[in-house]
PDB file of C-alpha atoms in Angstrom:
ATOM      1  CA  MET A   1     283.678 -29.914-156.790  1.00 85.00           C
ATOM      2  CA  PRO A   2     281.535 -27.041-158.019  1.00 95.00           C
ATOM      3  CA  HIS A   3     279.495 -27.429-161.196  1.00 96.00           C
ATOM      4  CA  TYR A   4     278.873 -24.208-163.116  1.00 98.00           C
ATOM      5  CA  ILE A   5     275.787 -23.351-165.136  1.00 98.00           C
ATOM      6  CA  LYS A   6     275.599 -20.033-167.014  1.00 97.00           C
ATOM      7  CA  VAL A   7     272.289 -18.252-167.464  1.00 97.00           C
ATOM      8  CA  SER A   8     272.283 -15.503-170.076  1.00 94.00           C
ATOM      9  CA  GLN A   9     269.962 -13.268-167.963  1.00 95.00           C
ATOM     10  CA  THR A  10     267.822 -13.654-164.875  1.00 95.00           C
ATOM     11  CA  ALA A  11     266.113 -11.462-162.319  1.00 93.00           C
ATOM     12  CA  SER A  12     267.861 -13.134-159.349  1.00 94.00           C
ATOM     13  CA  THR A  13     270.232 -16.078-159.345  1.00 96.00           C
ATOM     14  CA  ASN A  14     268.977 -17.046-155.897  1.00 96.00           C
ATOM     15  CA  THR A  15     265.394 -17.187-157.095  1.00 96.00           C
ATOM     16  CA  TYR A  16     266.422 -19.072-160.284  1.00 97.00           C
ATOM     17  CA  LEU A  17     268.364 -21.664-158.267  1.00 97.00           C
ATOM     18  CA  SER A  18     265.720 -22.103-155.578  1.00 97.00           C
ATOM     19  CA  ARG A  19     263.230 -23.241-158.242  1.00 96.00           C
ATOM     20  CA  LEU A  20     265.623 -25.956-159.420  1.00 96.00           C
ATOM     21  CA  ALA A  21     267.403 -26.881-156.130  1.00 97.00           C
ATOM     22  CA  ALA A  22     265.477 -30.109-155.676  1.00 95.00           C
ATOM     23  CA  THR A  23     266.659 -31.413-159.058  1.00 97.00           C
ATOM     24  CA  LEU A  24     270.290 -30.252-158.883  1.00 97.00           C
ATOM     25  CA  PRO A  25     273.295 -31.659-157.011  1.00 97.00           C
ATOM     26  CA  GLY A  26     275.007 -29.872-154.201  1.00 98.00           C
ATOM     27  CA  GLY A  27     277.879 -27.718-155.514  1.00 98.00           C
ATOM     28  CA  THR A  28     275.844 -26.316-158.456  1.00 98.00           C
ATOM     29  CA  VAL A  29     276.644 -22.702-159.145  1.00 98.00           C
ATOM     30  CA  ILE A  30     274.270 -20.595-161.255  1.00 98.00           C
ATOM     31  CA  TYR A  31     275.933 -17.461-162.628  1.00 98.00           C
ATOM     32  CA  THR A  32     274.891 -14.771-165.013  1.00 97.00           C
ATOM     33  CA  PRO A  33     276.367 -11.746-166.783  1.00 95.00           C
ATOM     34  CA  SER A  34     273.032  -9.958-166.497  1.00 91.00           C
ATOM     35  CA  GLN A  35     271.065  -9.967-163.261  1.00 90.00           C
ATOM     36  CA  THR A  36     268.179  -7.577-163.419  1.00 85.00           C
ATOM     37  CA  ALA A  37     266.809  -7.669-159.861  1.00 79.00           C
ATOM     38  CA  GLY A  38     269.462  -8.936-157.518  1.00 69.00           C
ATOM     39  CA  ARG A  39     268.355  -9.290-153.908  1.00 61.00           C
ATOM     40  CA  GLY A  40     270.235  -8.492-150.693  1.00 55.00           C
ATOM     41  CA  GLN A  41     269.470  -8.757-147.015  1.00 50.00           C
ATOM     42  CA  LYS A  42     265.909  -7.697-146.032  1.00 47.00           C
ATOM     43  CA  GLY A  43     264.855  -6.887-149.575  1.00 50.00           C
ATOM     44  CA  ASN A  44     267.743  -4.593-150.506  1.00 56.00           C
ATOM     45  CA  SER A  45     268.657  -4.462-154.227  1.00 62.00           C
ATOM     46  CA  TRP A  46     272.066  -5.021-155.837  1.00 65.00           C
ATOM     47  CA  GLU A  47     273.329  -2.945-158.767  1.00 79.00           C
ATOM     48  CA  SER A  48     275.450  -4.704-161.385  1.00 84.00           C
ATOM     49  CA  GLU A  49     276.454  -3.499-164.825  1.00 90.00           C
ATOM     50  CA  ASP A  50     275.974  -6.278-167.448  1.00 93.00           C
ATOM     51  CA  GLY A  51     279.074  -8.399-168.074  1.00 95.00           C
ATOM     52  CA  LYS A  52     281.232  -6.496-165.573  1.00 96.00           C
ATOM     53  CA  ASN A  53     280.742  -8.239-162.263  1.00 97.00           C
ATOM     54  CA  LEU A  54     280.137 -11.626-160.613  1.00 97.00           C
ATOM     55  CA  THR A  55     276.491 -12.365-159.723  1.00 97.00           C
ATOM     56  CA  PHE A  56     276.009 -15.979-158.752  1.00 98.00           C
ATOM     57  CA  SER A  57     274.357 -18.458-156.394  1.00 98.00           C
ATOM     58  CA  HIS A  58     276.021 -21.565-154.891  1.00 98.00           C
ATOM     59  CA  LEU A  59     273.903 -24.516-153.803  1.00 98.00           C
ATOM     60  CA  LEU A  60     274.912 -26.364-150.626  1.00 98.00           C
ATOM     61  CA  LYS A  61     273.028 -29.582-149.728  1.00 98.00           C
ATOM     62  CA  ARG A  62     273.008 -31.042-146.237  1.00 98.00           C
ATOM     63  CA  PRO A  63     275.970 -28.968-145.036  1.00 98.00           C
ATOM     64  CA  PRO A  64     277.547 -30.402-141.854  1.00 97.00           C
ATOM     65  CA  VAL A  65     276.053 -27.931-139.400  1.00 96.00           C
ATOM     66  CA  LYS A  66     272.757 -27.850-137.548  1.00 96.00           C
ATOM     67  CA  ALA A  67     270.134 -25.149-138.122  1.00 96.00           C
ATOM     68  CA  ARG A  68     271.026 -23.562-134.777  1.00 96.00           C
ATOM     69  CA  ASP A  69     274.597 -23.141-136.013  1.00 96.00           C
ATOM     70  CA  GLN A  70     273.781 -21.898-139.505  1.00 96.00           C
ATOM     71  CA  PHE A  71     275.875 -18.771-139.208  1.00 97.00           C
ATOM     72  CA  TYR A  72     279.001 -20.915-139.744  1.00 98.00           C
ATOM     73  CA  LEU A  73     277.908 -21.029-143.443  1.00 98.00           C
ATOM     74  CA  SER A  74     277.757 -17.305-143.553  1.00 98.00           C
ATOM     75  CA  GLU A  75     281.239 -17.083-142.059  1.00 98.00           C
ATOM     76  CA  ALA A  76     282.598 -19.600-144.538  1.00 98.00           C
ATOM     77  CA  ALA A  77     281.132 -17.747-147.561  1.00 98.00           C
ATOM     78  CA  ALA A  78     282.401 -14.341-146.360  1.00 98.00           C
ATOM     79  CA  LEU A  79     285.859 -15.646-145.632  1.00 98.00           C
ATOM     80  CA  ALA A  80     286.046 -17.336-149.026  1.00 98.00           C
ATOM     81  CA  VAL A  81     285.390 -13.988-150.692  1.00 98.00           C
ATOM     82  CA  VAL A  82     287.856 -12.139-148.473  1.00 98.00           C
ATOM     83  CA  GLU A  83     290.552 -14.645-149.140  1.00 98.00           C
ATOM     84  CA  ALA A  84     289.925 -14.526-152.937  1.00 98.00           C
ATOM     85  CA  LEU A  85     289.866 -10.762-153.133  1.00 98.00           C
ATOM     86  CA  THR A  86     292.978 -10.452-150.974  1.00 98.00           C
ATOM     87  CA  ALA A  87     294.762 -12.785-153.357  1.00 97.00           C
ATOM     88  CA  GLU A  88     293.664 -10.610-156.308  1.00 95.00           C
ATOM     89  CA  ALA A  89     294.120  -7.082-154.846  1.00 96.00           C
ATOM     90  CA  GLY A  90     296.132  -7.239-151.637  1.00 97.00           C
ATOM     91  CA  ASP A  91     295.131  -6.247-148.114  1.00 97.00           C
ATOM     92  CA  GLY A  92     292.334  -3.986-146.884  1.00 98.00           C
ATOM     93  CA  PHE A  93     289.398  -6.387-147.131  1.00 98.00           C
ATOM     94  CA  SER A  94     287.127  -7.190-144.147  1.00 98.00           C
ATOM     95  CA  VAL A  95     283.726  -8.578-143.325  1.00 98.00           C
ATOM     96  CA  LYS A  96     281.021  -6.177-142.172  1.00 98.00           C
ATOM     97  CA  TRP A  97     278.649  -8.172-139.987  1.00 97.00           C
ATOM     98  CA  PRO A  98     276.869 -10.294-140.995  1.00 96.00           C
ATOM     99  CA  ASN A  99     278.497 -10.967-144.389  1.00 96.00           C
ATOM    100  CA  ASP A 100     279.112  -7.906-146.535  1.00 97.00           C
ATOM    101  CA  VAL A 101     282.710  -7.644-147.722  1.00 98.00           C
ATOM    102  CA  TYR A 102     284.378  -4.256-147.483  1.00 98.00           C
ATOM    103  CA  TRP A 103     287.528  -2.761-148.817  1.00 98.00           C
ATOM    104  CA  GLN A 104     288.480  -0.071-146.295  1.00 97.00           C
ATOM    105  CA  ASP A 105     285.183   1.737-145.752  1.00 97.00           C
ATOM    106  CA  LYS A 106     283.536   0.770-149.059  1.00 97.00           C
ATOM    107  CA  LYS A 107     281.414  -2.200-150.052  1.00 97.00           C
ATOM    108  CA  VAL A 108     282.784  -4.564-152.708  1.00 97.00           C
ATOM    109  CA  CYS A 109     280.586  -7.576-152.113  1.00 97.00           C
ATOM    110  CA  GLY A 110     277.101  -8.386-150.743  1.00 95.00           C
ATOM    111  CA  MET A 111     275.562 -11.766-150.147  1.00 96.00           C
ATOM    112  CA  LEU A 112     272.288 -13.344-149.193  1.00 96.00           C
ATOM    113  CA  LEU A 113     272.077 -16.881-147.699  1.00 97.00           C
ATOM    114  CA  GLU A 114     268.696 -18.616-147.850  1.00 97.00           C
ATOM    115  CA  ASN A 115     268.251 -21.894-145.946  1.00 97.00           C
ATOM    116  CA  SER A 116     265.539 -24.516-146.119  1.00 97.00           C
ATOM    117  CA  LEU A 117     265.308 -26.699-143.004  1.00 97.00           C
ATOM    118  CA  ASP A 118     264.568 -30.309-142.336  1.00 97.00           C
ATOM    119  CA  GLY A 119     263.825 -30.420-138.646  1.00 97.00           C
ATOM    120  CA  SER A 120     267.033 -29.445-136.874  1.00 97.00           C
ATOM    121  CA  ASP A 121     269.100 -29.920-140.068  1.00 97.00           C
ATOM    122  CA  ILE A 122     269.714 -27.629-142.997  1.00 98.00           C
ATOM    123  CA  ALA A 123     268.407 -29.352-146.108  1.00 98.00           C
ATOM    124  CA  THR A 124     269.731 -26.745-148.581  1.00 98.00           C
ATOM    125  CA  CYS A 125     271.556 -23.416-148.337  1.00 98.00           C
ATOM    126  CA  ILE A 126     271.623 -21.131-151.319  1.00 98.00           C
ATOM    127  CA  VAL A 127     274.564 -18.704-151.091  1.00 98.00           C
ATOM    128  CA  GLY A 128     273.891 -15.699-153.341  1.00 98.00           C
ATOM    129  CA  ILE A 129     276.853 -13.462-153.949  1.00 97.00           C
ATOM    130  CA  GLY A 130     277.478 -10.259-155.882  1.00 96.00           C
ATOM    131  CA  ILE A 131     281.052  -9.008-156.226  1.00 97.00           C
ATOM    132  CA  ASN A 132     281.968  -5.724-157.925  1.00 97.00           C
ATOM    133  CA  VAL A 133     284.801  -6.578-160.191  1.00 98.00           C
ATOM    134  CA  ASN A 134     285.170  -4.633-163.460  1.00 98.00           C
ATOM    135  CA  GLN A 135     282.435  -1.952-163.033  1.00 97.00           C
ATOM    136  CA  GLU A 136     284.061   1.481-162.919  1.00 96.00           C
ATOM    137  CA  ARG A 137     281.058   3.667-162.230  1.00 94.00           C
ATOM    138  CA  PHE A 138     277.974   3.048-160.029  1.00 93.00           C
ATOM    139  CA  LEU A 139     274.737   4.812-160.825  1.00 85.00           C
ATOM    140  CA  SER A 140     272.473   3.829-157.954  1.00 81.00           C
ATOM    141  CA  ASP A 141     272.189   5.757-154.736  1.00 80.00           C
ATOM    142  CA  ALA A 142     274.218   3.180-152.798  1.00 83.00           C
ATOM    143  CA  PRO A 143     276.455   5.285-150.542  1.00 88.00           C
ATOM    144  CA  ASN A 144     279.761   3.517-150.747  1.00 94.00           C
ATOM    145  CA  PRO A 145     280.317   0.943-153.588  1.00 95.00           C
ATOM    146  CA  VAL A 146     283.801   0.015-154.875  1.00 97.00           C
ATOM    147  CA  SER A 147     285.068  -2.566-157.320  1.00 98.00           C
ATOM    148  CA  LEU A 148     288.328  -4.362-157.916  1.00 98.00           C
ATOM    149  CA  ILE A 149     289.105  -2.207-160.928  1.00 98.00           C
ATOM    150  CA  ASN A 150     288.571   0.906-158.762  1.00 98.00           C
ATOM    151  CA  ILE A 151     291.031  -0.523-156.230  1.00 98.00           C
ATOM    152  CA  THR A 152     293.746  -1.842-158.614  1.00 97.00           C
ATOM    153  CA  GLY A 153     293.160  -0.103-161.943  1.00 97.00           C
ATOM    154  CA  HIS A 154     293.095  -3.497-163.735  1.00 96.00           C
ATOM    155  CA  GLU A 155     290.331  -5.729-165.017  1.00 97.00           C
ATOM    156  CA  ARG A 156     289.998  -9.278-163.706  1.00 97.00           C
ATOM    157  CA  ASP A 157     289.076 -12.563-165.321  1.00 98.00           C
ATOM    158  CA  LEU A 158     285.554 -13.123-163.993  1.00 98.00           C
ATOM    159  CA  MET A 159     285.453 -16.907-164.522  1.00 98.00           C
ATOM    160  CA  ALA A 160     288.782 -17.378-162.742  1.00 98.00           C
ATOM    161  CA  LEU A 161     287.642 -15.366-159.777  1.00 98.00           C
ATOM    162  CA  LEU A 162     284.302 -17.206-159.642  1.00 98.00           C
ATOM    163  CA  LYS A 163     286.092 -20.552-159.535  1.00 98.00           C
ATOM    164  CA  ARG A 164     288.463 -19.355-156.832  1.00 98.00           C
ATOM    165  CA  VAL A 165     285.632 -18.189-154.627  1.00 98.00           C
ATOM    166  CA  CYS A 166     283.342 -21.230-155.078  1.00 98.00           C
ATOM    167  CA  SER A 167     286.166 -23.801-154.629  1.00 98.00           C
ATOM    168  CA  ARG A 168     287.049 -22.094-151.369  1.00 98.00           C
ATOM    169  CA  ILE A 169     283.446 -22.078-150.174  1.00 98.00           C
ATOM    170  CA  GLU A 170     283.242 -25.830-150.784  1.00 98.00           C
ATOM    171  CA  GLN A 171     286.502 -26.423-148.862  1.00 98.00           C
ATOM    172  CA  LEU A 172     285.474 -24.346-145.885  1.00 98.00           C
ATOM    173  CA  VAL A 173     281.970 -25.742-145.658  1.00 98.00           C
ATOM    174  CA  ASP A 174     283.251 -29.313-145.974  1.00 97.00           C
ATOM    175  CA  SER A 175     285.525 -28.716-143.010  1.00 97.00           C
ATOM    176  CA  LEU A 176     282.599 -27.698-140.701  1.00 97.00           C
ATOM    177  CA  GLY A 177     281.960 -31.257-139.568  1.00 96.00           C
ATOM    178  CA  ASP A 178     285.081 -30.949-137.398  1.00 95.00           C
ATOM    179  CA  ASP A 179     284.802 -28.960-134.132  1.00 96.00           C
ATOM    180  CA  THR A 180     288.414 -27.732-134.336  1.00 97.00           C
ATOM    181  CA  ALA A 181     287.865 -26.505-137.848  1.00 97.00           C
ATOM    182  CA  ARG A 182     284.721 -24.689-136.770  1.00 97.00           C
ATOM    183  CA  ARG A 183     286.569 -22.906-133.983  1.00 97.00           C
ATOM    184  CA  ASP A 184     289.368 -21.969-136.435  1.00 98.00           C
ATOM    185  CA  LEU A 185     286.864 -20.655-138.936  1.00 98.00           C
ATOM    186  CA  HIS A 186     285.122 -18.502-136.369  1.00 98.00           C
ATOM    187  CA  GLU A 187     288.440 -17.127-135.051  1.00 98.00           C
ATOM    188  CA  ARG A 188     289.431 -16.164-138.580  1.00 98.00           C
ATOM    189  CA  TYR A 189     286.033 -14.611-139.187  1.00 98.00           C
ATOM    190  CA  MET A 190     286.372 -12.543-136.095  1.00 98.00           C
ATOM    191  CA  ALA A 191     289.885 -11.444-136.978  1.00 98.00           C
ATOM    192  CA  ALA A 192     288.545 -10.325-140.406  1.00 98.00           C
ATOM    193  CA  LEU A 193     285.568  -8.508-138.931  1.00 98.00           C
ATOM    194  CA  TYR A 194     285.231  -4.895-139.830  1.00 98.00           C
ATOM    195  CA  ARG A 195     286.064  -2.563-136.896  1.00 97.00           C
ATOM    196  CA  ASN A 196     286.637  -5.461-134.518  1.00 98.00           C
ATOM    197  CA  ASP A 197     289.582  -3.726-133.035  1.00 97.00           C
ATOM    198  CA  GLY A 198     288.561  -3.285-129.416  1.00 95.00           C
ATOM    199  CA  GLN A 199     287.801   0.381-129.938  1.00 97.00           C
ATOM    200  CA  LEU A 200     284.480   2.172-129.598  1.00 98.00           C
ATOM    201  CA  HIS A 201     282.726   2.946-132.892  1.00 98.00           C
ATOM    202  CA  PRO A 202     279.418   4.678-133.752  1.00 98.00           C
ATOM    203  CA  TRP A 203     276.300   2.543-134.261  1.00 98.00           C
ATOM    204  CA  GLU A 204     272.596   3.046-134.729  1.00 98.00           C
ATOM    205  CA  ASP A 205     269.994   0.634-133.279  1.00 97.00           C
ATOM    206  CA  GLY A 206     266.635  -0.264-134.753  1.00 93.00           C
ATOM    207  CA  GLU A 207     264.879   2.617-133.028  1.00 94.00           C
ATOM    208  CA  GLY A 208     267.266   5.186-134.522  1.00 96.00           C
ATOM    209  CA  HIS A 209     269.290   5.766-131.382  1.00 96.00           C
ATOM    210  CA  HIS A 210     273.010   6.376-131.835  1.00 97.00           C
ATOM    211  CA  PHE A 211     275.653   5.014-129.446  1.00 98.00           C
ATOM    212  CA  MET A 212     279.292   4.100-129.185  1.00 98.00           C
ATOM    213  CA  GLY A 213     280.163   0.454-128.823  1.00 98.00           C
ATOM    214  CA  SER A 214     282.635  -2.296-129.512  1.00 98.00           C
ATOM    215  CA  VAL A 215     282.215  -5.911-130.736  1.00 98.00           C
ATOM    216  CA  ALA A 216     282.111  -8.333-127.856  1.00 98.00           C
ATOM    217  CA  GLY A 217     281.203 -11.489-129.739  1.00 97.00           C
ATOM    218  CA  ILE A 218     279.084 -13.289-132.333  1.00 97.00           C
ATOM    219  CA  ALA A 219     277.047 -16.438-131.553  1.00 96.00           C
ATOM    220  CA  PRO A 220     276.690 -19.478-133.843  1.00 94.00           C
ATOM    221  CA  ASP A 221     273.240 -18.255-134.861  1.00 94.00           C
ATOM    222  CA  GLY A 222     274.749 -14.915-135.954  1.00 96.00           C
ATOM    223  CA  THR A 223     273.597 -12.788-132.978  1.00 98.00           C
ATOM    224  CA  LEU A 224     275.978  -9.886-132.478  1.00 98.00           C
ATOM    225  CA  THR A 225     276.934  -8.799-128.980  1.00 98.00           C
ATOM    226  CA  LEU A 226     278.085  -5.158-128.590  1.00 98.00           C
ATOM    227  CA  GLN A 227     279.546  -3.660-125.430  1.00 98.00           C
ATOM    228  CA  HIS A 228     278.220  -0.091-125.121  1.00 98.00           C
ATOM    229  CA  GLN A 229     280.273   2.828-123.852  1.00 97.00           C
ATOM    230  CA  ASP A 230     278.674   2.471-120.385  1.00 97.00           C
ATOM    231  CA  GLY A 231     279.985  -1.103-120.115  1.00 97.00           C
ATOM    232  CA  THR A 232     276.630  -2.875-120.632  1.00 98.00           C
ATOM    233  CA  ARG A 233     276.294  -5.565-123.241  1.00 98.00           C
ATOM    234  CA  HIS A 234     273.422  -5.916-125.714  1.00 98.00           C
ATOM    235  CA  ASP A 235     272.529  -8.595-128.324  1.00 98.00           C
ATOM    236  CA  TYR A 236     271.350  -7.771-131.823  1.00 98.00           C
ATOM    237  CA  LEU A 237     269.925  -9.744-134.683  1.00 96.00           C
ATOM    238  CA  PHE A 238     270.391  -8.887-138.363  1.00 92.00           C
ATOM    239  CA  LYS A 239     269.297  -5.317-139.146  1.00 91.00           C
ATOM    240  CA  GLN A 240     268.660  -4.440-135.487  1.00 97.00           C
ATOM    241  CA  VAL A 241     271.884  -2.455-135.459  1.00 97.00           C
ATOM    242  CA  LYS A 242     273.956  -0.756-138.158  1.00 96.00           C
ATOM    243  CA  HIS A 243     277.351   0.861-138.469  1.00 97.00           C
ATOM    244  CA  ILE A 244     277.671   4.600-138.903  1.00 97.00           C
ATOM    245  CA  ILE A 245     280.413   5.237-141.414  1.00 95.00           C
ATOM    246  CA  ASN A 246     281.418   8.785-142.366  1.00 91.00           C
ATOM    247  CA  ASN A 247     278.129  10.037-140.880  1.00 92.00           C
ATOM    248  CA  THR A 248     276.085   7.610-142.983  1.00 95.00           C
ATOM    249  CA  VAL A 249     274.157   4.700-141.476  1.00 94.00           C
ATOM    250  CA  LEU A 250     275.125   1.432-143.265  1.00 92.00           C
TER     251      LEU A 250
END
């Protein structure tokens, strides 16, 4: 059962929670209406208007997966958000590998998972999530943000949505000790994956080369396998390959 702690303002909920993680129980959620320096994958920033969106971090302790299979935690968090947003605003949500949540071709949620290891086990996982909810205008140079109010025209109760997402994260993570549940989770993640439709789509690799490819699979450590147009398959780690969407690399 998640336990919620509100912080009036902080630079980053992930940083705040990481400092206290040793003293807090698993399931603790730190949330704030004012995050001044939210962090994303590989140092990216996250824009959030005060009081309008969800910016929070969820502490998982000793989750039932080994370090080599840590991507199941990312799948669980992403699916929890997709399910919650679908319940709020209908269809059109997907997961852009590894764990951004999109509505159509626009980004509604970003997340950053940070793990501390104990040998082959995961001691703690901090799941940092930002969801655009009631913010109508975005001022940063982010190319494709969208919020729930942009999608539906209606404001949402932030606390109700926070509890829906975090409760679902706990449920999905708790199920990961069962092999059948893991397989089901992965299948649902793949079904929710952005542009995983068997068609060729444009990509850019880490050296700036553009190519056409389709998703061939994702390993338990998060490695993405793409089948290129010439039939060859190539593996990519985070940030080694990016989508090209409307002529923009994302």
